[in-house]
C-alpha positions as a LaTeX table, in Angstrom:
\begin{tabular}{lrrr}
\hline
Residue & $x$ (\AA) & $y$ (\AA) & $z$ (\AA) \\
\hline
Unk1 & $-4.15$ & $-11.25$ & 2.07 \\
Unk2 & $-1.98$ & $-8.04$ & 1.73 \\
Unk3 & $-3.19$ & $-4.87$ & 3.38 \\
Unk4 & $-1.92$ & $-2.41$ & 0.76 \\
Unk5 & $-2.54$ & 0.58 & 2.96 \\
Unk6 & $-0.53$ & $-0.94$ & 5.79 \\
Unk7 & 2.34 & $-1.83$ & 3.49 \\
Unk8 & 2.33 & 1.67 & 1.98 \\
Unk9 & 2.47 & 3.18 & 5.55 \\
Unk10 & 5.40 & 0.93 & 6.47 \\
Unk11 & 7.30 & 2.02 & 3.37 \\
Unk12 & 6.46 & 5.66 & 3.99 \\
Unk13 & 7.61 & 5.46 & 7.66 \\
Unk14 & 10.82 & 3.79 & 6.62 \\
Unk15 & 11.82 & 6.12 & 3.86 \\
Unk16 & 10.40 & 9.47 & 5.04 \\
Unk17 & 13.64 & 10.49 & 6.76 \\
Unk18 & 15.85 & 9.83 & 3.76 \\
Unk19 & 17.86 & 12.83 & 2.58 \\
Unk20 & 15.81 & 13.91 & $-0.46$ \\
Unk21 & 16.39 & 14.13 & $-3.30$ \\
Unk22 & 17.64 & 10.53 & $-3.50$ \\
Unk23 & 19.58 & 9.53 & $-6.58$ \\
Unk24 & 19.83 & 5.70 & $-6.09$ \\
Unk25 & 18.66 & 2.91 & $-3.83$ \\
Unk26 & 21.85 & 3.25 & $-1.85$ \\
Unk27 & 20.81 & 6.78 & $-0.82$ \\
Unk28 & 17.89 & 5.18 & 1.00 \\
Unk29 & 19.86 & 2.76 & 3.18 \\
Unk30 & 20.81 & 5.25 & 5.93 \\
Unk31 & 17.13 & 6.03 & 6.55 \\
Unk32 & 16.23 & 2.37 & 7.16 \\
Unk33 & 16.14 & 1.27 & 10.77 \\
Unk34 & 17.87 & $-2.03$ & 10.05 \\
Unk35 & 19.66 & $-1.03$ & 6.82 \\
Unk36 & 19.03 & $-3.32$ & 3.84 \\
Unk37 & 17.75 & $-6.03$ & 6.14 \\
Unk38 & 14.72 & $-3.85$ & 7.13 \\
Unk39 & 11.66 & $-5.99$ & 6.63 \\
Unk40 & 8.22 & $-4.96$ & 5.41 \\
Unk41 & 5.33 & $-7.34$ & 6.14 \\
Unk42 & 1.62 & $-7.45$ & 5.43 \\
Unk43 & $-0.58$ & $-10.45$ & 5.38 \\
Unk44 & 1.26 & $-13.35$ & 3.74 \\
Unk45 & 4.04 & $-11.24$ & 2.07 \\
Unk46 & 7.31 & $-10.16$ & 3.55 \\
Unk47 & 10.13 & $-8.28$ & 1.78 \\
Unk48 & 13.45 & $-6.98$ & 2.94 \\
Unk49 & 14.54 & $-3.63$ & 1.59 \\
Unk50 & 16.97 & $-5.39$ & $-0.70$ \\
Unk51 & 14.24 & $-7.68$ & $-2.02$ \\
Unk52 & 12.04 & $-4.64$ & $-2.65$ \\
Unk53 & 14.65 & $-3.17$ & $-4.90$ \\
Unk54 & 14.93 & $-6.44$ & $-6.87$ \\
Unk55 & 11.16 & $-7.07$ & $-7.10$ \\
Unk56 & 9.92 & $-3.54$ & $-7.74$ \\
Unk57 & 13.07 & $-1.85$ & $-9.07$ \\
Unk58 & 11.85 & $-1.81$ & $-12.73$ \\
Unk59 & 9.26 & 0.86 & $-11.79$ \\
Unk60 & 11.68 & 3.06 & $-9.90$ \\
Unk61 & 12.83 & 6.19 & $-11.66$ \\
Unk62 & 15.49 & 7.98 & $-9.64$ \\
Unk63 & 15.97 & 10.64 & $-8.55$ \\
Unk64 & 13.10 & 11.07 & $-6.20$ \\
Unk65 & 12.22 & 14.42 & $-4.58$ \\
Unk66 & 9.71 & 13.06 & $-2.05$ \\
Unk67 & 8.78 & 9.97 & $-0.15$ \\
Unk68 & 5.34 & 9.89 & $-1.74$ \\
Unk69 & 6.59 & 9.48 & $-5.32$ \\
Unk70 & 9.06 & 6.85 & $-4.23$ \\
Unk71 & 6.50 & 4.84 & $-2.33$ \\
Unk72 & 4.06 & 5.14 & $-5.20$ \\
Unk73 & 6.58 & 3.67 & $-7.60$ \\
Unk74 & 7.48 & 0.80 & $-5.27$ \\
Unk75 & 3.82 & $-0.04$ & $-4.76$ \\
Unk76 & 3.17 & 0.11 & $-8.54$ \\
Unk77 & 6.17 & $-2.17$ & $-9.16$ \\
Unk78 & 5.01 & $-4.73$ & $-6.66$ \\
Unk79 & 1.50 & $-4.60$ & $-8.06$ \\
Unk80 & 2.73 & $-4.96$ & $-11.66$ \\
Unk81 & 4.90 & $-7.92$ & $-10.74$ \\
Unk82 & 1.98 & $-9.66$ & $-9.02$ \\
Unk83 & 3.23 & $-9.49$ & $-5.42$ \\
Unk84 & 0.19 & $-7.70$ & $-4.13$ \\
Unk85 & $-2.48$ & $-9.74$ & $-5.81$ \\
Unk86 & $-5.21$ & $-10.96$ & $-3.46$ \\
\hline
\end{tabular}
């Protein structure tokens, strides 16, 4: 089972140090501890940063001025695509 709060916190921690505003997914890469290979895991789901863009990218609406709006859209995209269903 996915712990949505834990996943949200992992995303926030990873993207909080990005140089906002960010205009594209590539602007986020320098903030990630392992670049595009950075992995986010909760319960039985695991995504690299690259996979997140592919799986939740349809909900992203760049530019982003804050980590909270970015993470909200990522979480909404994962939810809409069924990746966070229990």
